[in-house]
XYZ file of N, CA and C in Angstrom:
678
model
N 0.832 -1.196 0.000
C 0.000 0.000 0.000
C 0.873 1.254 0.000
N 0.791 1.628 -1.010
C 1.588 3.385 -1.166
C 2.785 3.143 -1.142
N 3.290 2.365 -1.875
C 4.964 1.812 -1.738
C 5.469 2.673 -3.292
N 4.627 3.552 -4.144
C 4.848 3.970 -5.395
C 5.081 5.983 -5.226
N 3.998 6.246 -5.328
C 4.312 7.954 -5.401
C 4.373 8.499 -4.052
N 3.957 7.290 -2.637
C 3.944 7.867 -1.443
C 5.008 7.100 -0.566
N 6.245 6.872 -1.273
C 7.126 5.799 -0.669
C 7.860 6.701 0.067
N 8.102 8.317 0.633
C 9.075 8.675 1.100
C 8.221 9.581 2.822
N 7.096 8.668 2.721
C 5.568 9.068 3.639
C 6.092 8.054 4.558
N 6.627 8.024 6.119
C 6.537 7.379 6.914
C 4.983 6.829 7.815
N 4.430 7.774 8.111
C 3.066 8.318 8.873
C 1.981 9.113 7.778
N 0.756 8.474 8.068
C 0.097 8.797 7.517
C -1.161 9.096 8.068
N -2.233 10.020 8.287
C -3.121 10.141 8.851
C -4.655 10.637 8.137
N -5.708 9.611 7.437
C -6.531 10.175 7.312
C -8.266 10.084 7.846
N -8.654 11.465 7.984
C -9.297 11.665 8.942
C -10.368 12.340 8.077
N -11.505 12.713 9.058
C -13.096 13.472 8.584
C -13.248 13.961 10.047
N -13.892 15.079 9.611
C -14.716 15.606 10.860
C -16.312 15.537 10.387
N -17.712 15.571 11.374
C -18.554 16.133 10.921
C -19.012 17.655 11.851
N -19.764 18.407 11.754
C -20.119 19.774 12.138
C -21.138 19.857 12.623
N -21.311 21.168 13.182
C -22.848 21.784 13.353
C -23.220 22.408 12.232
N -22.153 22.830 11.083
C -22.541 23.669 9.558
C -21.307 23.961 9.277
N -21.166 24.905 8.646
C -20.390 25.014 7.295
C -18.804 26.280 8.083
N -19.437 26.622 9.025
C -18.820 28.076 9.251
C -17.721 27.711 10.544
N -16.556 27.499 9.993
C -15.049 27.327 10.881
C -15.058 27.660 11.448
N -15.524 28.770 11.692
C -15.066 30.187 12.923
C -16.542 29.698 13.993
N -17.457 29.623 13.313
C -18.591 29.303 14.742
C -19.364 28.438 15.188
N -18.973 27.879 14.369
C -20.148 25.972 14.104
C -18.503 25.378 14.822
N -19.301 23.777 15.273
C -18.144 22.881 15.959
C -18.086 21.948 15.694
N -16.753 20.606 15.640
C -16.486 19.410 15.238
C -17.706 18.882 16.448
N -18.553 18.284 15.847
C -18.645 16.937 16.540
C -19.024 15.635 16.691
N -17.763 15.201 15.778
C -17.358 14.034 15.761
C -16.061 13.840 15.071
N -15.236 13.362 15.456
C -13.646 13.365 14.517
C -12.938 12.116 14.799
N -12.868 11.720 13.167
C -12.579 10.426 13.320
C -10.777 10.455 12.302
N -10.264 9.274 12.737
C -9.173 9.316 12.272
C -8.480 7.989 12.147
N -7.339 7.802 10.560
C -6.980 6.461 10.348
C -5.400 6.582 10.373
N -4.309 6.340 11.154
C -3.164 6.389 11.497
C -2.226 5.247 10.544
N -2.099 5.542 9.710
C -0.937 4.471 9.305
C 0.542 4.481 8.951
N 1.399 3.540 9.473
C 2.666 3.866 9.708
C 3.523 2.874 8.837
N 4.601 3.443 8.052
C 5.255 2.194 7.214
C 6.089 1.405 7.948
N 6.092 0.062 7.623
C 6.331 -1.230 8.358
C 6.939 -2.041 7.239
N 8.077 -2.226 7.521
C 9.061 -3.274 6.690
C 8.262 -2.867 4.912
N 8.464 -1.528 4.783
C 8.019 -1.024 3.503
C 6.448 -0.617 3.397
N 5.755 -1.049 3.904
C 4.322 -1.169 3.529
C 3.258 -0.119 4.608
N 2.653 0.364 3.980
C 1.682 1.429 4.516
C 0.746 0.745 5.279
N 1.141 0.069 6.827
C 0.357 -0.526 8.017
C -0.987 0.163 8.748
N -2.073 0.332 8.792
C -2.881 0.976 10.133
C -2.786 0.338 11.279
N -1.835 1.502 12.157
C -1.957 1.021 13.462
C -2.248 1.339 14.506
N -3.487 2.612 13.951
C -4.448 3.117 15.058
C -5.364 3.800 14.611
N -6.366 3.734 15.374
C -7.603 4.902 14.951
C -8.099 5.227 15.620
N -9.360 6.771 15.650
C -10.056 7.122 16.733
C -11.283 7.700 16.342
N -12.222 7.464 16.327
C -13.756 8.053 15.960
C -14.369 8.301 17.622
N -14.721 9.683 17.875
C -14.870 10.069 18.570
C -15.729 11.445 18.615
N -17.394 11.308 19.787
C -17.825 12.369 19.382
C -17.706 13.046 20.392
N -18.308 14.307 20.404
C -17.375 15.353 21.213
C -18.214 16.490 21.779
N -18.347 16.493 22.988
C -19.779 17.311 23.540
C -20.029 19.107 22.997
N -20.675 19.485 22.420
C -21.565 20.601 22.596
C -20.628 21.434 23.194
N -20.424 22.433 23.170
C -20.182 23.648 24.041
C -21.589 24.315 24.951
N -21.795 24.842 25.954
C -22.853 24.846 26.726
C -23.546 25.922 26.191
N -24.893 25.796 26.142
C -26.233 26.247 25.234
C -26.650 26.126 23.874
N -25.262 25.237 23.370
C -25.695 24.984 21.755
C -25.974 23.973 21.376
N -27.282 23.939 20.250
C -27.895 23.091 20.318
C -27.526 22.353 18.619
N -28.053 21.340 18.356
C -27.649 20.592 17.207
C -28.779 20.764 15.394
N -28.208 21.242 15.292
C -29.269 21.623 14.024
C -30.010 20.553 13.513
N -31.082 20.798 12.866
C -32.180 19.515 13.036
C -31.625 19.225 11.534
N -31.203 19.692 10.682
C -30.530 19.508 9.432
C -29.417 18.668 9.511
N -28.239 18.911 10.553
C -27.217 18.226 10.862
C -28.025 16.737 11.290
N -28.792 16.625 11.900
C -29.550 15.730 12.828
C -29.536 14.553 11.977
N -30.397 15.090 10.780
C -31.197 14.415 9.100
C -29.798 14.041 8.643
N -28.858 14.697 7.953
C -27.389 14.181 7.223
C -26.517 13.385 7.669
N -26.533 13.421 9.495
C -25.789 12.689 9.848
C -26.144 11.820 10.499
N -27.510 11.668 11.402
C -28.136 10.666 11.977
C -27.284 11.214 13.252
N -26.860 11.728 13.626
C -25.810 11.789 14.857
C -26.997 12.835 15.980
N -27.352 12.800 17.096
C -28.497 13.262 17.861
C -27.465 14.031 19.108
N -28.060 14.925 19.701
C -27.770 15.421 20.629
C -27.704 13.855 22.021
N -28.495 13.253 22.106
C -28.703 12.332 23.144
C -27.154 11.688 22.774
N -27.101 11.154 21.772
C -25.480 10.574 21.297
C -24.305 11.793 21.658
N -24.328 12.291 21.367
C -23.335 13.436 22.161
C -23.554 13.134 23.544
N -24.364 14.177 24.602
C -24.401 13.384 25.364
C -24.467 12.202 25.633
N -24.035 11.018 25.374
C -24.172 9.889 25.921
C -22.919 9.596 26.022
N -21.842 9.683 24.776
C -21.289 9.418 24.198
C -20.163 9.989 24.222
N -20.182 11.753 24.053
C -19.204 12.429 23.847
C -18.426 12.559 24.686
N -17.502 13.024 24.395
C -15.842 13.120 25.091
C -15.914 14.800 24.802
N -14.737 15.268 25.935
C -14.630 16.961 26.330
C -13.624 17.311 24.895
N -13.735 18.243 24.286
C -12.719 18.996 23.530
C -11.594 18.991 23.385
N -11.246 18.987 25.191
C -9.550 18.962 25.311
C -9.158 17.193 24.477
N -10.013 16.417 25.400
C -9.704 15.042 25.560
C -9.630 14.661 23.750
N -10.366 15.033 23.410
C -10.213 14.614 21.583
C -9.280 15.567 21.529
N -8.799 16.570 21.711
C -7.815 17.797 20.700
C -6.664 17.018 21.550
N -6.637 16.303 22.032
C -5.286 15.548 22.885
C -4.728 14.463 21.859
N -6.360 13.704 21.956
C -5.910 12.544 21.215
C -5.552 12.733 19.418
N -6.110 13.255 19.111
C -5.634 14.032 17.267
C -4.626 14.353 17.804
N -3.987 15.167 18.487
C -2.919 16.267 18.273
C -1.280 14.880 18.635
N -2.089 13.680 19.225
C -0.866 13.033 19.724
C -0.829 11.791 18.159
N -2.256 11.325 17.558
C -1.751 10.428 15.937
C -0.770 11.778 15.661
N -1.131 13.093 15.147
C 0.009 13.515 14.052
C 1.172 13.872 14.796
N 1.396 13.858 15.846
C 2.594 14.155 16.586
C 3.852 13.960 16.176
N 4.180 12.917 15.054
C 5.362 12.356 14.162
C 6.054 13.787 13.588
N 6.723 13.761 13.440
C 7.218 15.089 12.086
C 7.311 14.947 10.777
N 6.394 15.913 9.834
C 6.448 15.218 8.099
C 5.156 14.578 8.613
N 4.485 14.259 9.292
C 3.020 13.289 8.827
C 1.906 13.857 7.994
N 2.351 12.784 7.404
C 0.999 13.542 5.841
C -0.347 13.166 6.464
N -1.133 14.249 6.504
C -2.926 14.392 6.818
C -3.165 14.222 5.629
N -4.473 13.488 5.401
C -5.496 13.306 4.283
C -6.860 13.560 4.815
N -7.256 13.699 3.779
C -8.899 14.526 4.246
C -9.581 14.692 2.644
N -10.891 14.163 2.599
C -11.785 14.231 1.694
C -12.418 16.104 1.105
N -12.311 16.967 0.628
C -11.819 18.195 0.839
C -11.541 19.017 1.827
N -10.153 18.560 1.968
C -9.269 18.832 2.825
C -9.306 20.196 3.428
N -9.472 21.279 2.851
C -9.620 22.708 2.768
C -10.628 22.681 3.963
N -11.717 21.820 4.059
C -13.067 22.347 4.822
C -12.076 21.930 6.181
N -11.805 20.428 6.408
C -11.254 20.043 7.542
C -10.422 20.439 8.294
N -9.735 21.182 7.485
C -8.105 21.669 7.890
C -8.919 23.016 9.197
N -9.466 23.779 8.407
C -10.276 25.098 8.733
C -10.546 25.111 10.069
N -11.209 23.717 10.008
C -12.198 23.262 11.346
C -11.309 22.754 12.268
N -10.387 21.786 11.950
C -9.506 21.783 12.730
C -8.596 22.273 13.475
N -8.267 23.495 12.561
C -7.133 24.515 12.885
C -7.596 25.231 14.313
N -9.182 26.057 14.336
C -9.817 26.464 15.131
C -10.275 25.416 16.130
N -10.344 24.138 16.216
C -10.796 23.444 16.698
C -9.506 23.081 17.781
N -8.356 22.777 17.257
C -6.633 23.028 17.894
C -6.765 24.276 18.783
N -6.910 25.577 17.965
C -6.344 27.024 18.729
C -7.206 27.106 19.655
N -8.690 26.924 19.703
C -9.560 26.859 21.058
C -8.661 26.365 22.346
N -8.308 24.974 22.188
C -7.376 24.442 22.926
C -5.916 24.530 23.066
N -5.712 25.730 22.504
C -3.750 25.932 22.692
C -3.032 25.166 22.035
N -3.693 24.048 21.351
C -3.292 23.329 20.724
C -2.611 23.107 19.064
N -2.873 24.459 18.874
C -2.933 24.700 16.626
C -1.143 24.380 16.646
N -0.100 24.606 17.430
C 0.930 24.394 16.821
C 1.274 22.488 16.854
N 0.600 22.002 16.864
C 0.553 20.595 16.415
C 0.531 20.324 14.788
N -0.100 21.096 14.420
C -0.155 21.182 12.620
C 0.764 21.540 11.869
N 1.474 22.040 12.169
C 2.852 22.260 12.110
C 3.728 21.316 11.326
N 3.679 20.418 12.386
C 4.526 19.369 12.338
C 3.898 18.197 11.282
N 2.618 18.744 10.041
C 1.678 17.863 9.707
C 2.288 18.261 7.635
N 2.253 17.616 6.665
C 1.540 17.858 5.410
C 0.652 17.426 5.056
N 0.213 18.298 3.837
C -1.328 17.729 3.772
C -1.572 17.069 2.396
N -2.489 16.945 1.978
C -3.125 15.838 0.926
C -4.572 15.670 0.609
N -5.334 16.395 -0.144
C -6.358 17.056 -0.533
C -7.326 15.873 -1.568
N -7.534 14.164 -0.990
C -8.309 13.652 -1.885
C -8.817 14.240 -2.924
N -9.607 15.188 -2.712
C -10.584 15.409 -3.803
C -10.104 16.303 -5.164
N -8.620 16.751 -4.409
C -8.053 17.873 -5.453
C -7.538 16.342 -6.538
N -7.262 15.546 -5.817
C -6.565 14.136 -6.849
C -7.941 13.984 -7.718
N -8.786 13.533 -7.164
C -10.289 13.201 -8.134
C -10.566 14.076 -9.250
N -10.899 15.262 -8.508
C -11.172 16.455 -9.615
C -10.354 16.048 -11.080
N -9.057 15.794 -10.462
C -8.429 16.037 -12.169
C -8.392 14.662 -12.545
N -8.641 13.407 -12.059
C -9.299 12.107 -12.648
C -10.633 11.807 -13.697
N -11.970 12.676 -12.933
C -12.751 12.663 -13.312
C -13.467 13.585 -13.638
N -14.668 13.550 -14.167
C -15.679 14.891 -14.461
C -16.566 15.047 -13.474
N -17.664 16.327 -13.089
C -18.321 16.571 -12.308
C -19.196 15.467 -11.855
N -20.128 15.042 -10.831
C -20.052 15.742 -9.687
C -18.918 15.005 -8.892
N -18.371 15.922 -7.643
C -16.975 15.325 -7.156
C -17.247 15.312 -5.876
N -18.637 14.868 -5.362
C -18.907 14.310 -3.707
C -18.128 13.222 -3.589
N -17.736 13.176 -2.083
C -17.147 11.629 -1.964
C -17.650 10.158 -2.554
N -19.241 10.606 -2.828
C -20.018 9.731 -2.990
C -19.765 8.954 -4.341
N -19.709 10.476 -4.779
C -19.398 10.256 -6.825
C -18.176 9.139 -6.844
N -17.144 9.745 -5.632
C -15.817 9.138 -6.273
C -15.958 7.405 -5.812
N -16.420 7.172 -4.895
C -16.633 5.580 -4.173
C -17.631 5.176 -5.200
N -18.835 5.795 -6.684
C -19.219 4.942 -7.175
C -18.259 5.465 -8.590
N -17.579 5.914 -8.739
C -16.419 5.954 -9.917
C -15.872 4.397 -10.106
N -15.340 4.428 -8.853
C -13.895 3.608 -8.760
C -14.711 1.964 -8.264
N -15.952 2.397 -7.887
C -16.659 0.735 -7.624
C -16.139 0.594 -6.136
N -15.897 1.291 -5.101
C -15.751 0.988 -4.106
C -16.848 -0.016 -3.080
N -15.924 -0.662 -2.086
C -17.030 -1.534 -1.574
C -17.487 -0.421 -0.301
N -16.665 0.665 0.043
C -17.159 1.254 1.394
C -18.391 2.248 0.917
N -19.049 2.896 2.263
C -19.798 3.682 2.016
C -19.673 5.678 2.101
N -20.381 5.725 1.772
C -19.735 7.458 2.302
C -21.431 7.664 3.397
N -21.379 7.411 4.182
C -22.633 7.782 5.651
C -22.471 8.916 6.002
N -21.410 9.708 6.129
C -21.889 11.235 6.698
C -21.286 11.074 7.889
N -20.613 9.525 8.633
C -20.091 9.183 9.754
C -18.535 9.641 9.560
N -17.992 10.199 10.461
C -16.606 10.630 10.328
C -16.096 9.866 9.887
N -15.856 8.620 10.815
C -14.696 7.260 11.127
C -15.196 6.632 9.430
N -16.681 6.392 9.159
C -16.579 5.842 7.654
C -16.440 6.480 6.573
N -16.593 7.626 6.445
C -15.575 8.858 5.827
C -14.462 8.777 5.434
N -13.849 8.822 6.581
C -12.262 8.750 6.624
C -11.836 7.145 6.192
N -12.207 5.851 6.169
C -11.900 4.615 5.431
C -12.356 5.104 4.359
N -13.620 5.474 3.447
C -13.606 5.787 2.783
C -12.786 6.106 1.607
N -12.276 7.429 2.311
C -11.002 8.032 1.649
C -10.120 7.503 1.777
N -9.781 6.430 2.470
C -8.348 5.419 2.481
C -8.906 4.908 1.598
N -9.651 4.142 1.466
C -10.144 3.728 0.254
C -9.757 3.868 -1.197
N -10.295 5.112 -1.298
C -10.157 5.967 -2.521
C -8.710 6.200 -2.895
N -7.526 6.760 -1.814
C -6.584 6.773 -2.252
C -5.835 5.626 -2.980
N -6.056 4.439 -1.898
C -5.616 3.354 -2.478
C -6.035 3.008 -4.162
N -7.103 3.536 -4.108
C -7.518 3.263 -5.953
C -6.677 4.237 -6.324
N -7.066 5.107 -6.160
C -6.193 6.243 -7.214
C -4.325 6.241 -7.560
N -3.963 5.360 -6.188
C -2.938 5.484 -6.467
C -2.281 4.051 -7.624
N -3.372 3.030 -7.409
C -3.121 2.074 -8.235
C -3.725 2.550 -9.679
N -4.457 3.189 -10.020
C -4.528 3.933 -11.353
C -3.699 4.541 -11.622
N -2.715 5.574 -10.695
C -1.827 6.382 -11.335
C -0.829 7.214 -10.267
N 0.416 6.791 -9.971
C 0.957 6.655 -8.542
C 1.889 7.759 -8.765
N 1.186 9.111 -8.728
C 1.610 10.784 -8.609
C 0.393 11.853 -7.641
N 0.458 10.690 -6.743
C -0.085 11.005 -5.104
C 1.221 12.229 -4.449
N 2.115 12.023 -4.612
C 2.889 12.712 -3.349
C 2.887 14.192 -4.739
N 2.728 14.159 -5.871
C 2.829 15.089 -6.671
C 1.242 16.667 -5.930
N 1.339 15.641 -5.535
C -0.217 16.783 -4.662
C -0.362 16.623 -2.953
N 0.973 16.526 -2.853
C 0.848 17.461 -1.042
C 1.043 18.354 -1.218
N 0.427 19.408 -0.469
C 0.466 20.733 0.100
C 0.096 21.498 -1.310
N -0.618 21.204 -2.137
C -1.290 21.413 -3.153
C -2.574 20.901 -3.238
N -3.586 21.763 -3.270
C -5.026 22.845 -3.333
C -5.815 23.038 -4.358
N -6.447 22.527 -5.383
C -7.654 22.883 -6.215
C -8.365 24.053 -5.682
N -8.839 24.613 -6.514
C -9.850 25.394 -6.089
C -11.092 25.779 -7.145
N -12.563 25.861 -7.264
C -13.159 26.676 -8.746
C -12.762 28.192 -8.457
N -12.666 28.015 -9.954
C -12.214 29.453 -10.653
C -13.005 30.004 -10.180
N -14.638 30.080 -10.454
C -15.675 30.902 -10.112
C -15.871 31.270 -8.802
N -15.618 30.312 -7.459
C -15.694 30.634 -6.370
C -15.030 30.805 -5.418
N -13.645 30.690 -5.879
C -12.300 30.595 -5.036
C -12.241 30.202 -3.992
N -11.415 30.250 -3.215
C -10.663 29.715 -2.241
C -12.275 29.598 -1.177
N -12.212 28.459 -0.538
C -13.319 28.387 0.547
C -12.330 28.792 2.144
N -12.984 29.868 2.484
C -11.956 29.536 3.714
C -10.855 30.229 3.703
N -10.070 30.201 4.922
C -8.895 30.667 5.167
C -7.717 29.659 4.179
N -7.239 30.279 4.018
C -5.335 29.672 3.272
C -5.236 29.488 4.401
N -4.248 28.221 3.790
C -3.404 27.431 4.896
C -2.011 28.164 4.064
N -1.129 28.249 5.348
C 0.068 28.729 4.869
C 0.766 27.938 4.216
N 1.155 26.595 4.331
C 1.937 25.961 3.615
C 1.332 25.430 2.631
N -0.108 25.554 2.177
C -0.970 24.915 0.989
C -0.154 25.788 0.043
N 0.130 25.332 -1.541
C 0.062 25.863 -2.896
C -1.609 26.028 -3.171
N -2.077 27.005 -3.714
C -3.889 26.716 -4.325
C -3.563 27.351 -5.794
N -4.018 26.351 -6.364
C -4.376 26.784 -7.633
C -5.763 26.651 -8.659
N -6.444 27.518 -9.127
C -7.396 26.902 -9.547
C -7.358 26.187 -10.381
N -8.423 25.109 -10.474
C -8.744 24.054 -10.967
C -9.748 23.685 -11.809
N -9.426 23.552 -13.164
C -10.764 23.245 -13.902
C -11.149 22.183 -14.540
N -12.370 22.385 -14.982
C -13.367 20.835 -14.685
C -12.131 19.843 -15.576
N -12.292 18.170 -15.458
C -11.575 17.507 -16.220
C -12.686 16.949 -17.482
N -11.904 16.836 -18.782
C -10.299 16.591 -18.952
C -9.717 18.095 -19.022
N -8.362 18.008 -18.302
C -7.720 19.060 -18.099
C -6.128 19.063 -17.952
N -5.140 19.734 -18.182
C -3.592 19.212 -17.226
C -4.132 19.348 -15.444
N -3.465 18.003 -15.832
C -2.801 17.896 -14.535
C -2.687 19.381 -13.315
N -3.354 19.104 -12.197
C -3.056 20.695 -11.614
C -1.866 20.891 -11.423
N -0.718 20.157 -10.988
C 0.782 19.908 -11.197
C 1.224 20.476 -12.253
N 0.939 20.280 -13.392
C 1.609 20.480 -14.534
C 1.068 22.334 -14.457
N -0.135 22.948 -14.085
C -0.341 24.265 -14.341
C 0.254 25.275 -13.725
């Protein structure tokens, strides 16, 4: 597994969050799941994970929309959830390696959420020590519109699902990479490199060490090559 364009990747981490909505700065993770894999006598091993949901901040309540997309309920939070710190502990200690490549199904949204989701907790200089890897910026220039996770797991004939669940999210997108890279193994050609539409630019804050370039529909070059 990833012994071709991602052979110089010791640690690998890919992950999903889900939300209260769309907005980094005021909506919250809750639920963050994550797939840790570490190379082992050559080969891209998983040898940890964490799906974990994550209580509410006090008086906010769960959008009945979020409720419907994700099936995930306030009673499950409470029941269930773990404090902020205690998850921003456990994420911040998988990427703790130095050089660990993050993956994320559009990466751009996660990073966002995460970043703020870290600095709440004193925690953002953990990312630092992270590169990143933008699934969907790889898809985009594979295939033609539409480019939900969903599209790409029935592209490639995947057996997983895309649920809206972090933790199956994030296999998901292990998933997916693993196809993509056996179709065409210029994966590491897109760390810290960013798609974006022309028409609507950048979602979100820049990440400092991201390249973004826009990206248009395929067939197209390569975003590498532009």
């Amino acid at each position: 597994m990833f012994t071709k364009s991602l052979k110089d990747i010791d640690t690998m981490v890919v992950l999903d969050t889900e939300t209260t909505g769309i907005s980094y700065k005021n909506d919250e993770i809750i639920e963050l799941a994550a797939v840790k894999l570490e190379r082992i006598n050559g080969e891209m091993t998983v040898t940890d994970s964490m799906d974990d949901f994550i209580l509410l901040s006090e008086g906010r309540k769960l959008p009945e929309e979020i409720v419907k997309l994700t099936g995930i309920t306030e009673k499950m939070l409470l029941d269930g959830g773990k404090s902020k710190r205690e998850v921003a502990e456990r994420f911040t200690e998988m990427i703790s390696r130095p050089n660990t490549l993050t993956v994320a199904y559009n990466a751009q949204f996660d990073m966002n959420f995460l970043y703020w989701f870290l600095k709440r907790e004193g925690l953002a200089e953990a990312l630092k020590n992270t590169v990143m890897l933008d699934a969907m910026t790889v898809y985009k220039d594979r295939r033609p519109y539409p480019h939900k996770l969903c599209s790409a797991i029935d592209a490639y004939g995947l057996k997983t699902q895309n649920t809206h669940r972090a933790i199956d999210d994030a296999q998901a997108t292990l998933e997916l990479m693993c196809a993509m890279e056996d179709e065409c193994a210029d994966l590491d050609r897109y760390i810290n490199l960013f798609g974006y539409s022309p028409k609507w630019g950048v979602s979100g804050s820049r990440i400092g060490s991201v390249t973004y370039k826009p990206q248009h529909s395929y067939p197209a070059p390569k975003l590498y090559d532009c």
